[in-house]
Structures are given as structure tokens and as C-alpha cells.
Tab-separated table of C-alpha atoms in Angstrom:
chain	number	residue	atom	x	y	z
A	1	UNK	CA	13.754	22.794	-4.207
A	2	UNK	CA	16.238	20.130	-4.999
A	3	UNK	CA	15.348	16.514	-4.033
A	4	UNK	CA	18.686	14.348	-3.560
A	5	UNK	CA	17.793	10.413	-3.050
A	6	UNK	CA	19.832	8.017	-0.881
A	7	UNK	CA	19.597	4.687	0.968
A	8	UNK	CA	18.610	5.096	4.541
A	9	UNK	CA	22.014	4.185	5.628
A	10	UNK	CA	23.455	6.470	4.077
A	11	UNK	CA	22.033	9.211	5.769
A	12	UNK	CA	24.007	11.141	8.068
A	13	UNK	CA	22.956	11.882	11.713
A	14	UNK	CA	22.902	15.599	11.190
A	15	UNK	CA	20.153	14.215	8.904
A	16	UNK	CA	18.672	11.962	11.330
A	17	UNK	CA	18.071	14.681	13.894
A	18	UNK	CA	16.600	16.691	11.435
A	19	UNK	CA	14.461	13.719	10.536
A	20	UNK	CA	13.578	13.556	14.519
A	21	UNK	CA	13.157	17.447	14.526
A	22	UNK	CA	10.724	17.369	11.744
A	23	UNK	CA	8.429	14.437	13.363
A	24	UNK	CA	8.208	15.869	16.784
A	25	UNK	CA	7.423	19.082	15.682
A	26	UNK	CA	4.013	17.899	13.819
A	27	UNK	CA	1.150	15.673	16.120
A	28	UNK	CA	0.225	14.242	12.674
A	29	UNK	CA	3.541	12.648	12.843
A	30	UNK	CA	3.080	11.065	16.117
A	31	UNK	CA	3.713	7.652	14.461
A	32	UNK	CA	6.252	4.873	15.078
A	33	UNK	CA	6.253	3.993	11.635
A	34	UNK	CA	7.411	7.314	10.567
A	35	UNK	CA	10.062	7.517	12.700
A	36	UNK	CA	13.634	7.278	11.183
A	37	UNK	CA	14.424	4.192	13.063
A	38	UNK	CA	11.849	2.199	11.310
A	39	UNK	CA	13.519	3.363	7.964
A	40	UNK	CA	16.759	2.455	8.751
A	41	UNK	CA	15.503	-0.822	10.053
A	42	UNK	CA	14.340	-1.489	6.544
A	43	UNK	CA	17.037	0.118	4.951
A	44	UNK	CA	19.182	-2.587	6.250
A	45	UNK	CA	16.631	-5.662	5.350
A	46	UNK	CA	15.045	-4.477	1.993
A	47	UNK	CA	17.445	-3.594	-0.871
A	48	UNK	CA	14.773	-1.484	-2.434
A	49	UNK	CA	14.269	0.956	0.479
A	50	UNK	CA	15.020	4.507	-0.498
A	51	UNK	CA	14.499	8.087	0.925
A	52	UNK	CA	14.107	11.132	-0.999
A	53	UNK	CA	15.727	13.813	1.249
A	54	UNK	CA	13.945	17.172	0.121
A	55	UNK	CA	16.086	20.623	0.573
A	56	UNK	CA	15.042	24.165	0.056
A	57	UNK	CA	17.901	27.031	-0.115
A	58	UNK	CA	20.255	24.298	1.185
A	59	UNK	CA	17.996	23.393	4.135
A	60	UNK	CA	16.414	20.060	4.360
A	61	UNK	CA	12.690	20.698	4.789
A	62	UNK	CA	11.470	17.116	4.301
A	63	UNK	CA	12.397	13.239	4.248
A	64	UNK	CA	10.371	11.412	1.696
A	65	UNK	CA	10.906	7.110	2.653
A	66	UNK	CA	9.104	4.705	0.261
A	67	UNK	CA	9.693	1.342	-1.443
A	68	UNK	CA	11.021	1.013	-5.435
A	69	UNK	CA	9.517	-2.112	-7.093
A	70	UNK	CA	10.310	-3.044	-10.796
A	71	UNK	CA	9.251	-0.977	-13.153
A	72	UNK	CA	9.183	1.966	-11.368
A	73	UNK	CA	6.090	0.994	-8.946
A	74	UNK	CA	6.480	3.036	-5.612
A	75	UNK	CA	5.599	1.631	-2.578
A	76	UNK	CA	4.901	3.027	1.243
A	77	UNK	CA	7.795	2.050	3.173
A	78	UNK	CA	7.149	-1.316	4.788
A	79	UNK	CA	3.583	-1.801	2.418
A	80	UNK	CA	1.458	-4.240	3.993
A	81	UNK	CA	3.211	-4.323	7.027
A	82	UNK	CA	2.369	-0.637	8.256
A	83	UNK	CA	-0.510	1.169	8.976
A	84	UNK	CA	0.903	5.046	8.515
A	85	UNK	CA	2.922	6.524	5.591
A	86	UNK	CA	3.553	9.800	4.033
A	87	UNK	CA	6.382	12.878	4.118
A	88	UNK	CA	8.347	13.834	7.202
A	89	UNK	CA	8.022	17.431	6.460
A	90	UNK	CA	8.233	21.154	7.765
A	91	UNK	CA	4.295	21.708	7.729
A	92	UNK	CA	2.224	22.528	4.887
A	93	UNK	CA	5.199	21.239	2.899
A	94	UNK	CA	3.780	21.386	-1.093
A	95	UNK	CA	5.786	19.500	-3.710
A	96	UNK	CA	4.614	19.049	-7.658
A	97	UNK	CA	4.376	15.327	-7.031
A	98	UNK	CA	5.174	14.398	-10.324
A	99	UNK	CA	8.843	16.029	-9.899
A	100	UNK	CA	8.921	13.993	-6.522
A	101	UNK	CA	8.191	10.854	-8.498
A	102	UNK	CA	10.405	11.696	-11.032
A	103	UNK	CA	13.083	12.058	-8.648
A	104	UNK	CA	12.353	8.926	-7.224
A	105	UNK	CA	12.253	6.872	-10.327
A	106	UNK	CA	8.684	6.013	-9.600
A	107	UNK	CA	5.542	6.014	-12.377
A	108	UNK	CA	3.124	5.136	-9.866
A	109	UNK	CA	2.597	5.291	-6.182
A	110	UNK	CA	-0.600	3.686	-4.561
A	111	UNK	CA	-0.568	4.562	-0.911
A	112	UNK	CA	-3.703	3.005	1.756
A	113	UNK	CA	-2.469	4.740	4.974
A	114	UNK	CA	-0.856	7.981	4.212
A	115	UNK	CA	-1.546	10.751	6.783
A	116	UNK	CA	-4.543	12.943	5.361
A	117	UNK	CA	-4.207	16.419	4.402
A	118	UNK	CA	-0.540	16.564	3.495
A	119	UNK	CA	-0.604	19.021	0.930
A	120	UNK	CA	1.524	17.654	-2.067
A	121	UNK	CA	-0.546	14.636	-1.995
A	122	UNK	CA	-3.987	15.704	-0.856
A	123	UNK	CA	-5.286	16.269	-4.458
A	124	UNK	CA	-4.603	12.611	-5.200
A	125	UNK	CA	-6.807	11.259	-1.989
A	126	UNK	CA	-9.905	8.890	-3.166
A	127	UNK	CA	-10.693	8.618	0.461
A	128	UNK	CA	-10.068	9.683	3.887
A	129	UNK	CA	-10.886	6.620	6.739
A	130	UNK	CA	-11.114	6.357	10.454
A	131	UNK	CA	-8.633	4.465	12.517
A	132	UNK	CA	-10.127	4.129	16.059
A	133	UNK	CA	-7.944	4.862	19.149
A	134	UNK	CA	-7.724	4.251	22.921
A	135	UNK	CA	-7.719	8.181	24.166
A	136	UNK	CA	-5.427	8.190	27.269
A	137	UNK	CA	-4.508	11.290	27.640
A	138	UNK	CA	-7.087	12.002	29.980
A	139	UNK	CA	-6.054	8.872	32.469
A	140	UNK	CA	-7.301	4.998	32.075
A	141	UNK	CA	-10.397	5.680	34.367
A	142	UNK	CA	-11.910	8.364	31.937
A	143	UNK	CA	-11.343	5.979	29.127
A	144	UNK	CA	-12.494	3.091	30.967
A	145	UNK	CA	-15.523	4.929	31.394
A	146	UNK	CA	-16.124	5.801	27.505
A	147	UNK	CA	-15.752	1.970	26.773
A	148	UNK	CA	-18.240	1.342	29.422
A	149	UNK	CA	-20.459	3.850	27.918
A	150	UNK	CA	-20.075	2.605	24.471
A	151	UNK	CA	-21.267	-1.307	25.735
A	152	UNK	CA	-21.637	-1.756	29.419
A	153	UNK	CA	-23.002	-5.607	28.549
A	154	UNK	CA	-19.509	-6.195	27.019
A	155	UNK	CA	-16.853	-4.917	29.128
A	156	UNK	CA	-18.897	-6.466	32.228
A	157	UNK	CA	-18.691	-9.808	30.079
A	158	UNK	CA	-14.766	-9.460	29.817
A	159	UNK	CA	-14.411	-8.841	33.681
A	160	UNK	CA	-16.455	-11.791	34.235
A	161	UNK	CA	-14.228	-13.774	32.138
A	162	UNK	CA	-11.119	-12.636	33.246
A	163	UNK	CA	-11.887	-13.823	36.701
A	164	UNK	CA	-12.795	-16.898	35.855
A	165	UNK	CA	-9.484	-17.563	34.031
A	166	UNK	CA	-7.911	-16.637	37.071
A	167	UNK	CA	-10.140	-19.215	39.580
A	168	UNK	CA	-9.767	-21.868	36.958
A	169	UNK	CA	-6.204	-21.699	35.582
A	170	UNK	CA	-4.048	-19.413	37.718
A	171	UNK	CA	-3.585	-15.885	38.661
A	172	UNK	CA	-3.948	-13.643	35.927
A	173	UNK	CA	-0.542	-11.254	35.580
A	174	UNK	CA	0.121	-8.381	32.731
A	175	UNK	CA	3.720	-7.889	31.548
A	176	UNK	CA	4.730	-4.741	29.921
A	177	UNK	CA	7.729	-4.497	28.435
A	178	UNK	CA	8.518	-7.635	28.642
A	179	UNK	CA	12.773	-8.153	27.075
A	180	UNK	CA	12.381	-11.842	26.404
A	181	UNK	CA	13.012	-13.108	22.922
A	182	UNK	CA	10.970	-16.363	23.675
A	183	UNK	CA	8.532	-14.390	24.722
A	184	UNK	CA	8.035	-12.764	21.553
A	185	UNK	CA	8.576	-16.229	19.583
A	186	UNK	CA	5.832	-17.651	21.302
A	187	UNK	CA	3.370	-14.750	20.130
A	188	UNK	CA	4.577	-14.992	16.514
A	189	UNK	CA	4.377	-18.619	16.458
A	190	UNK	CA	0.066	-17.715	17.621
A	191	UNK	CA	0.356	-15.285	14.775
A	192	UNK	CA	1.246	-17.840	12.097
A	193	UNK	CA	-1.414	-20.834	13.370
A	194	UNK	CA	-4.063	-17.933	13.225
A	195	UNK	CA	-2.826	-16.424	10.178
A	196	UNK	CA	-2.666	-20.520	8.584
A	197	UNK	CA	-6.248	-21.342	10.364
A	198	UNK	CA	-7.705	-18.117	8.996
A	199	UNK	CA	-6.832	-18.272	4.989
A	200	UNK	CA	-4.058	-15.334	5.613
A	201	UNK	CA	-0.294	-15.794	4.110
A	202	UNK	CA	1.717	-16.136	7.461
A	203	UNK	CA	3.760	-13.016	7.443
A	204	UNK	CA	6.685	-14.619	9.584
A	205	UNK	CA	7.413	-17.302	7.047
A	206	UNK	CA	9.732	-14.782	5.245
A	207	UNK	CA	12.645	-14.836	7.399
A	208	UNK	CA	13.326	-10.923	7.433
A	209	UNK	CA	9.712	-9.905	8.927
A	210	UNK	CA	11.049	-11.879	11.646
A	211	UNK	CA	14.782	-10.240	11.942
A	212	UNK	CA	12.861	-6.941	11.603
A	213	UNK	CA	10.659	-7.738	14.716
A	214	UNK	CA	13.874	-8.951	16.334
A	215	UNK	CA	15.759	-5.424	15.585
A	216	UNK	CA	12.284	-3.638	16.607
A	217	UNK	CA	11.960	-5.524	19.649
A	218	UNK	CA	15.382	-4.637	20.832
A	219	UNK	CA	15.027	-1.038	19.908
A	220	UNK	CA	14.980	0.979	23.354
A	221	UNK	CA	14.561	5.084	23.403
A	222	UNK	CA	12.448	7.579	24.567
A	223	UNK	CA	11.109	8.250	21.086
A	224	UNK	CA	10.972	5.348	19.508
A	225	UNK	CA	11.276	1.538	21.392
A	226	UNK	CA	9.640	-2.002	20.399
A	227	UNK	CA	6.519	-2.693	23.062
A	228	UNK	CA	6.093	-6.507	23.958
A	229	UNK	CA	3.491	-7.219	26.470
A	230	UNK	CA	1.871	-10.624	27.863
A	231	UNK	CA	-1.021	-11.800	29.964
A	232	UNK	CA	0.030	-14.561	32.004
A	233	UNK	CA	-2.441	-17.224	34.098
A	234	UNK	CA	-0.319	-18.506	36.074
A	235	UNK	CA	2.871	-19.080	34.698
A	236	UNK	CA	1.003	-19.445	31.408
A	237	UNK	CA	0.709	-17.581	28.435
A	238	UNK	CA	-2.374	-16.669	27.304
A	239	UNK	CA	-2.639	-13.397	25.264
A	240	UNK	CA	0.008	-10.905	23.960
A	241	UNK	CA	0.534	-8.384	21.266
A	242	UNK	CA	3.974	-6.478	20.129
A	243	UNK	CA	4.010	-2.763	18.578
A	244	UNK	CA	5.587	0.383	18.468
A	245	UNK	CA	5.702	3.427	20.329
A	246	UNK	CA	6.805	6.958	19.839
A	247	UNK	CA	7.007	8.842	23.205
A	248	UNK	CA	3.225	9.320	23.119
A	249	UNK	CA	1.864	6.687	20.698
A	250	UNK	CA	1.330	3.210	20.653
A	251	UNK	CA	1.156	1.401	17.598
A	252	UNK	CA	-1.299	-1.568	17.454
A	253	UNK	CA	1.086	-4.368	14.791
A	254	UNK	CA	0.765	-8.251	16.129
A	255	UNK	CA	-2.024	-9.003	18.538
A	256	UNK	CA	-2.401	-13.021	18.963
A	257	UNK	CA	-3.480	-15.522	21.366
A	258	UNK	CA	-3.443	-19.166	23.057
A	259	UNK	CA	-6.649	-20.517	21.110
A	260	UNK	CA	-6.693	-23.135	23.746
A	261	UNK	CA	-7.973	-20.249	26.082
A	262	UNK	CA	-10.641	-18.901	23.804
A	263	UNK	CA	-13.772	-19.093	25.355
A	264	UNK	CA	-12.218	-16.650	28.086
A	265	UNK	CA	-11.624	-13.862	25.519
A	266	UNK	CA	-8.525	-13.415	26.505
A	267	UNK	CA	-7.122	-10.964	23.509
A	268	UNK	CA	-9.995	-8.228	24.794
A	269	UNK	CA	-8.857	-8.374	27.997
A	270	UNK	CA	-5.304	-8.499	27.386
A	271	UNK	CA	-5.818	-5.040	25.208
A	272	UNK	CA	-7.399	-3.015	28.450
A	273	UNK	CA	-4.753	-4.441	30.292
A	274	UNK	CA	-2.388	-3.192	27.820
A	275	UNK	CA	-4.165	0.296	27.613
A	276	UNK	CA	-3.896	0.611	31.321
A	277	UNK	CA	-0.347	0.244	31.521
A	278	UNK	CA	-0.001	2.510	28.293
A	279	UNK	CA	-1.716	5.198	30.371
A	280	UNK	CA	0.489	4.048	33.487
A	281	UNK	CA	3.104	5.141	31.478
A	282	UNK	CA	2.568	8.272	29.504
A	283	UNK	CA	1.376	7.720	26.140
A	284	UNK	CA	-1.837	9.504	25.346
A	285	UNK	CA	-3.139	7.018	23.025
A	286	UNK	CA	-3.252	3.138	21.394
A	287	UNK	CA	-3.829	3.197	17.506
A	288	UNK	CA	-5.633	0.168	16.741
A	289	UNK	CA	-5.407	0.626	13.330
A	290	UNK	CA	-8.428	0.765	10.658
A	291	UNK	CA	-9.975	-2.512	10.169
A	292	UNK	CA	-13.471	-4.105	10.142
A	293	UNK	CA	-13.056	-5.945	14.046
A	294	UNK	CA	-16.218	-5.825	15.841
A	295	UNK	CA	-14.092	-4.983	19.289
A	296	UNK	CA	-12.814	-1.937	17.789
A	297	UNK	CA	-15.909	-0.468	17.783
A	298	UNK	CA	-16.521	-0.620	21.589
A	299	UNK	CA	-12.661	-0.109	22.929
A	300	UNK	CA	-12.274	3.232	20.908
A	301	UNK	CA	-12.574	6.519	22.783
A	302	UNK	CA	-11.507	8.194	19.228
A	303	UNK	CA	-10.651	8.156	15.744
A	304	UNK	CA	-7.539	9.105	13.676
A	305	UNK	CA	-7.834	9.250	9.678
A	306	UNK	CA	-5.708	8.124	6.945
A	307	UNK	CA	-5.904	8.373	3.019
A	308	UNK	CA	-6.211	6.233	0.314
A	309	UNK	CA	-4.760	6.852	-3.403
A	310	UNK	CA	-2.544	6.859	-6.303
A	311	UNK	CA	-0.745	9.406	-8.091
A	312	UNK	CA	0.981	8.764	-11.206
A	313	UNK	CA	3.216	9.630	-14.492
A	314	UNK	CA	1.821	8.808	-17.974
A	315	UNK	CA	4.149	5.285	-18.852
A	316	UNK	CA	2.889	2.291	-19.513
A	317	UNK	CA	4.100	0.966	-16.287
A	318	UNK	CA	1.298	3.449	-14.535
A	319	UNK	CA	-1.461	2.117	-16.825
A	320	UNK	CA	-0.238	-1.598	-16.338
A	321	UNK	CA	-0.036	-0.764	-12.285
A	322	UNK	CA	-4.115	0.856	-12.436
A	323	UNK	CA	-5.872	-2.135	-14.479
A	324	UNK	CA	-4.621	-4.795	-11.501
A	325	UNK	CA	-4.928	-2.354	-8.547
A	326	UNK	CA	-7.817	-0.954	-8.946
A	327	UNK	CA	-10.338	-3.405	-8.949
A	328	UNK	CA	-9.157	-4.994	-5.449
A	329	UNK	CA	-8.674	-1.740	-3.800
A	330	UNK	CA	-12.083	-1.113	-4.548
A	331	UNK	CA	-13.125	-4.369	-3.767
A	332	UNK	CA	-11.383	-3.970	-0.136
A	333	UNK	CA	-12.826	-1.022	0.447
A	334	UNK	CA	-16.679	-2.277	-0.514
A	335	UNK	CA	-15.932	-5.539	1.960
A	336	UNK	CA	-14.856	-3.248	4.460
A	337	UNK	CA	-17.316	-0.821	4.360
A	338	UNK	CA	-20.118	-3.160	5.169
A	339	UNK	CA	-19.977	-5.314	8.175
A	340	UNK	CA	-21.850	-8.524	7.028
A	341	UNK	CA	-19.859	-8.735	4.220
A	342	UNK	CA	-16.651	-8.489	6.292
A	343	UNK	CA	-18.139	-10.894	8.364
A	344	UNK	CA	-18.896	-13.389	5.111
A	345	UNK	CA	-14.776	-12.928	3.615
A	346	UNK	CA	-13.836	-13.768	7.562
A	347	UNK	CA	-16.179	-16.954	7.336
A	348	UNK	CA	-14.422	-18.030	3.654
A	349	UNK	CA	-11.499	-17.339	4.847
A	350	UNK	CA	-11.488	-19.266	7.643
A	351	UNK	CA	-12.705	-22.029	5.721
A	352	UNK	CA	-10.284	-21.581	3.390
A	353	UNK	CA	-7.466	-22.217	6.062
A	354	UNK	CA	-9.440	-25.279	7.351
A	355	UNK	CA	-9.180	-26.617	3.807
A	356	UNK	CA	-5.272	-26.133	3.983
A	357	UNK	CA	-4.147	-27.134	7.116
A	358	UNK	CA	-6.849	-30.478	7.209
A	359	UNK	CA	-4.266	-32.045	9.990
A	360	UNK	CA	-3.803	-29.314	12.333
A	361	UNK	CA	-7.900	-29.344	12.751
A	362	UNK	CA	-8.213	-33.195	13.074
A	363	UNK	CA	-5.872	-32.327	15.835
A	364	UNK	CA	-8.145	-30.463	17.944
A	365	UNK	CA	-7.029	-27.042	17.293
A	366	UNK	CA	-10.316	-25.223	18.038
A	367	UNK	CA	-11.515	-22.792	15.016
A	368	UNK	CA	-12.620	-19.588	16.806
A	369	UNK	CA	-15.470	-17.993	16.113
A	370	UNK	CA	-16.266	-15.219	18.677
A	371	UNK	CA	-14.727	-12.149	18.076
A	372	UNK	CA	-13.029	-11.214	21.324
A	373	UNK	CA	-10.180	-13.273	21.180
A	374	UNK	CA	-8.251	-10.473	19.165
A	375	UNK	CA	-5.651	-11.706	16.889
């Protein structure tokens, strides 16, 4: 084995096909954000983006892409932006992971969404969790049908809503695909007020999350292509979410809508509007992500599991890196686990914001509180 590492621009495109080879050759793959034109997106935004390009007998039989923090601390490519990780690699692929680390410099990599099983990293796995999917690939109307089955009560509540919001403020339209930049501007600038009127850090205040949306919404190929979609009523806005796709897969990434149109639910039924369409046009499934959202629960038809873990090399960096990690990634994962308490971080939270943005409520912005709005 020899393990060469590069920035992602400087690989080559005999190396990018290979990279492509590689992915479509595995279903456990069948990710956007392992695709090699996410890395080289980041490549080109993050200085500390590398790839560890893995070669046996002078054939390259994996891609390794992951983030290099001081001190050696190894990062998933794209951290808390993604929700898949791990090694592009000729199945069953087994590396001693220390050498990999080694080779990339690291003393410590804590990973929350690798792809379970792989084998050079299965050893390390504290935990293997579900991420509930939309099933498509037997048509919308079976699926349909499995979200009826799971909660007939709430998908007849959504229809109900969703015609009202057409009688009382236009004619409800879904666009897929939708090209417009303003378009997407509109749903980041929802993202922010939630993620400011919820407690979170607002992602799109760092300018490059935004460029990197900007590259990813432009991106347009069979296997890999940026996925903007809107509800309209009317000629208003409502609901929307942006993603990725492979040529099966979408990615769930920014979901996000017009608060003012709340109490009609309209991020629930902007995501079987979306799911339709996906169906329409020949994925097989929506990823939704794990997460602790009550909707999940009813608009799955499946699950897909990632991993949770660390691996390490004796420094004092490593040691350092476990004492701060640990306790919050155990923390997360006891919050998580248990609904009410997810439910009781959600409420502080959400306090928390109201506490920080005192002129935005005074304003009237409503603070939502049902859970099918979907942001």
C-alpha cells in the first residue's frame, strides 16, 4: 500500500474518474457528499482540505477526503455541514488506520456520520444510528401509502392544510429545479431568522458556506447536481429546501420556511411535494438525515445507518482532543436518544434566540412551535 496525500485540486482527472468509478460501483456510496465534486468544491474554499489518495501495486484502490485542523485534529470533510463521510474505496478496502493517520498528519479523527461497516474503521465505531429515508424506488403512490400507514390523522391534516393555503392565499405551485439565485437567497435568508430565532449559530454568516451553496447550486450532471425546489401560493414563496443529489439520491441539507405561513405547515407539505417530484424523476430515495424531528418519524418509508467514533495516535494532541469531545458527544447522543429531552434543548433553545434577537420578536415575527413547519 502506499498512501500519497494531495489537495483536491491537485488531483488529476484520470483520478477523478477513478474517484467516480469507485462511488458508483458501491450503493453504500450513493451519497452526494462523497462525491468528488463536493471535495473539490471545498478544496477550493477551505485551505485545510486534503485527500489521501490510497494505491496498491500502483493502482489507486481508494480516495481518503477529510479536514486537517491544528494540531493534527482530523476532521470529516465539510464537519458540521454534512451528514455522510468515510473512504471512497474498492470494497472491503482494510487499512491499519493508524498508518492512514500517520499519513495524513492526523492524531485524532472523531467522525459522527461515517458510512457503517467500512472495514478499516469499523473497530473504532461506538455506535451505529438510523437516518430515515423517503423509499421511492417503488413509485410515490407506494410510498405515499407507507406514510399514510404510519399516521393517517397526519398526512390527512397536511392535505387539509394545503388546500386551504391555496383558497386563502393563492394557488399552490411546486418548483423543482428551480436555476434562480434569488430564489435560493430567499431560502437562506429563512435559514438564518430560524437559525437566530432558534438559539443556532447562523451557518450563512460565514461568507464561504454561502459561495459553497452558490458553486453547489450551479453544479449540473447526471451524477452529481445542486437540487433547489420551492412551493409557491400564488406568486409567493412559502416553503423550500436545497440539497444534493447523486443520480439516485437526494440529500436532505437546508429545509426553511416563510414563518408568516406557519399555521399551514407548509415545510411538511413542501417535503411530499418534493418527494413526488424526486420519484417523478428517478431517484429511489430522499435522505432526511438522522435527527430527533418528530415529522421524520411519519414521512420515512426506511432507514439508512451511519457511525459514530474516534480513532487515534498516542500524542498529547489525541488526549487533549478526548477530554473536550467526549463529554458533548455523549451528551448529544443522550439528548437525542430521548424525545422529551430533545423536545426540552428545542424549548431552551428557542428561548435562548428570543433572548438574542429581543427586536425581531417585538416585531411580530411569530415563534413557531408546531413541528410541521420543517426548517
Amino acid at each position: 500500500m502506499n498512501i500519497v496525500i494531495v489537495r483536491p485540486g491537485d488531483l488529476g482527472e484520470s483520478e477523478i474518474s477513478r474517484w467516480r468509478e469507485l462511488q458508483v460501483a458501491d450503493p453504500s456510496l450513493d451519497n452526494p457528499f462523497l462525491s468528488v465534486e463536493f471535495t473539490l468544491a471545498m478544496g477550493r474554499l477551505r485551505d485545510y482540505v486534503r485527500v489521501a489518495v490510497i494505491q496498491d501495486g500502483g493502482k489507486i484502490v481508494g480516495f481518503f477526503p477529510y479536514e486537517r485542523h491544528n494540531f493534527g485534529i482530523g476532521k470529516p470533510l465539510g464537519g458540521f455541514l454534512t451528514t455522510c463521510h468515510g473512504l471512497i474505496s474498492v470494497p472491503g478496502l482494510k487499512l491499519d488506520v493508524r498508518t492512514l493517520l500517520r499519513a495524513c498528519r492526523l492524531s485524532v479523527f472523531d467522525f459522527d456520520h461515517l458510512v457503517p461497516g467500512q472495514p478499516t474503521f469499523a473497530p473504532y465505531e461506538s455506535d451505529v444510528r438510523p437516518a430515515p429515508v423517503m423509499d421511492l424506488s417503488v413509485g410515490f403512490e407506494k410510498y405515499i401509502e407507507q406514510v399514510k400507514a404510519n399516521s393517517p390523522k397526519n398526512l390527512k391534516t397536511v392535505r387539509y392544510k394545503e388546500r386551504k393555503l391555496g383558497r386563502e392565499q393563492g394557488e399552490i405551485r411546486f418548483e423543482w429545479y428551480s436555476p434562480d439565485a434569488g430564489t435560493l437567497r430567499t431560502l437562506t435568508n429563512w435559514k438564518s431568522d430560524q437559525y437566530r430565532r432558534t438559539g443556532r449559530v447562523d451557518r450563512f454568516a460565514q461568507p464561504w458556506i454561502v459561495q459553497l451553496l452558490d458553486e453547489m447550486h450551479a453544479a449540473r450532471s447526471e451524477s452529481f447536481a445542486g437540487v433547489l425546489t420551492m412551493v409557491y401560493a400564488g406568486d409567493t414563496p412559502v416553503a423550500g429546501h436545497f440539497g444534493l443529489r447523486t443520480a439516485t439520491t437526494l440529500v436532505g441539507w437546508f429545509p426553511a420556511y416563510d414563518t408568516e405561513f406557519a399555521r399551514y405547515s407548509p415545510g411538511i407539505m413542501h417535503h411530499l411535494h418534493m418527494a413526488e417530484h424526486a420519484a417523478n424523476s428517478g431517484l429511489q430515495q430522499v435522505d432526511m438525515g438522522k435527527g430527533g424531528r418528530e415529522y421524520k418519524s411519519w414521512l420515512k418509508s426506511g432507514d439508512l445507518f451511519v457511525a459514530e467514533g474516534r480513532v487515534s495516535r498516542p500524542s498529547p494532541a489525541a488526549a487533549v482532543h478526548w477530554i473536550g469531545r467526549t463529554p458533548v458527544n455523549k451528551a448529544r447522543t443522550i439528548v437525542t436518544d430521548r424525545p422529551n429531552l430533545y423536545r426540552l434543548a428545542d424549548r431552551v433553545l428557542k428561548g435562548f434566540g428570543r433572548m438574542r434577537s429581543p427586536a425581531q420578536n417585538q416585531s411580530g415575527t411569530p415563534v413557531v412551535k408546531e413541528p410541521w413547519g420543517v426548517g
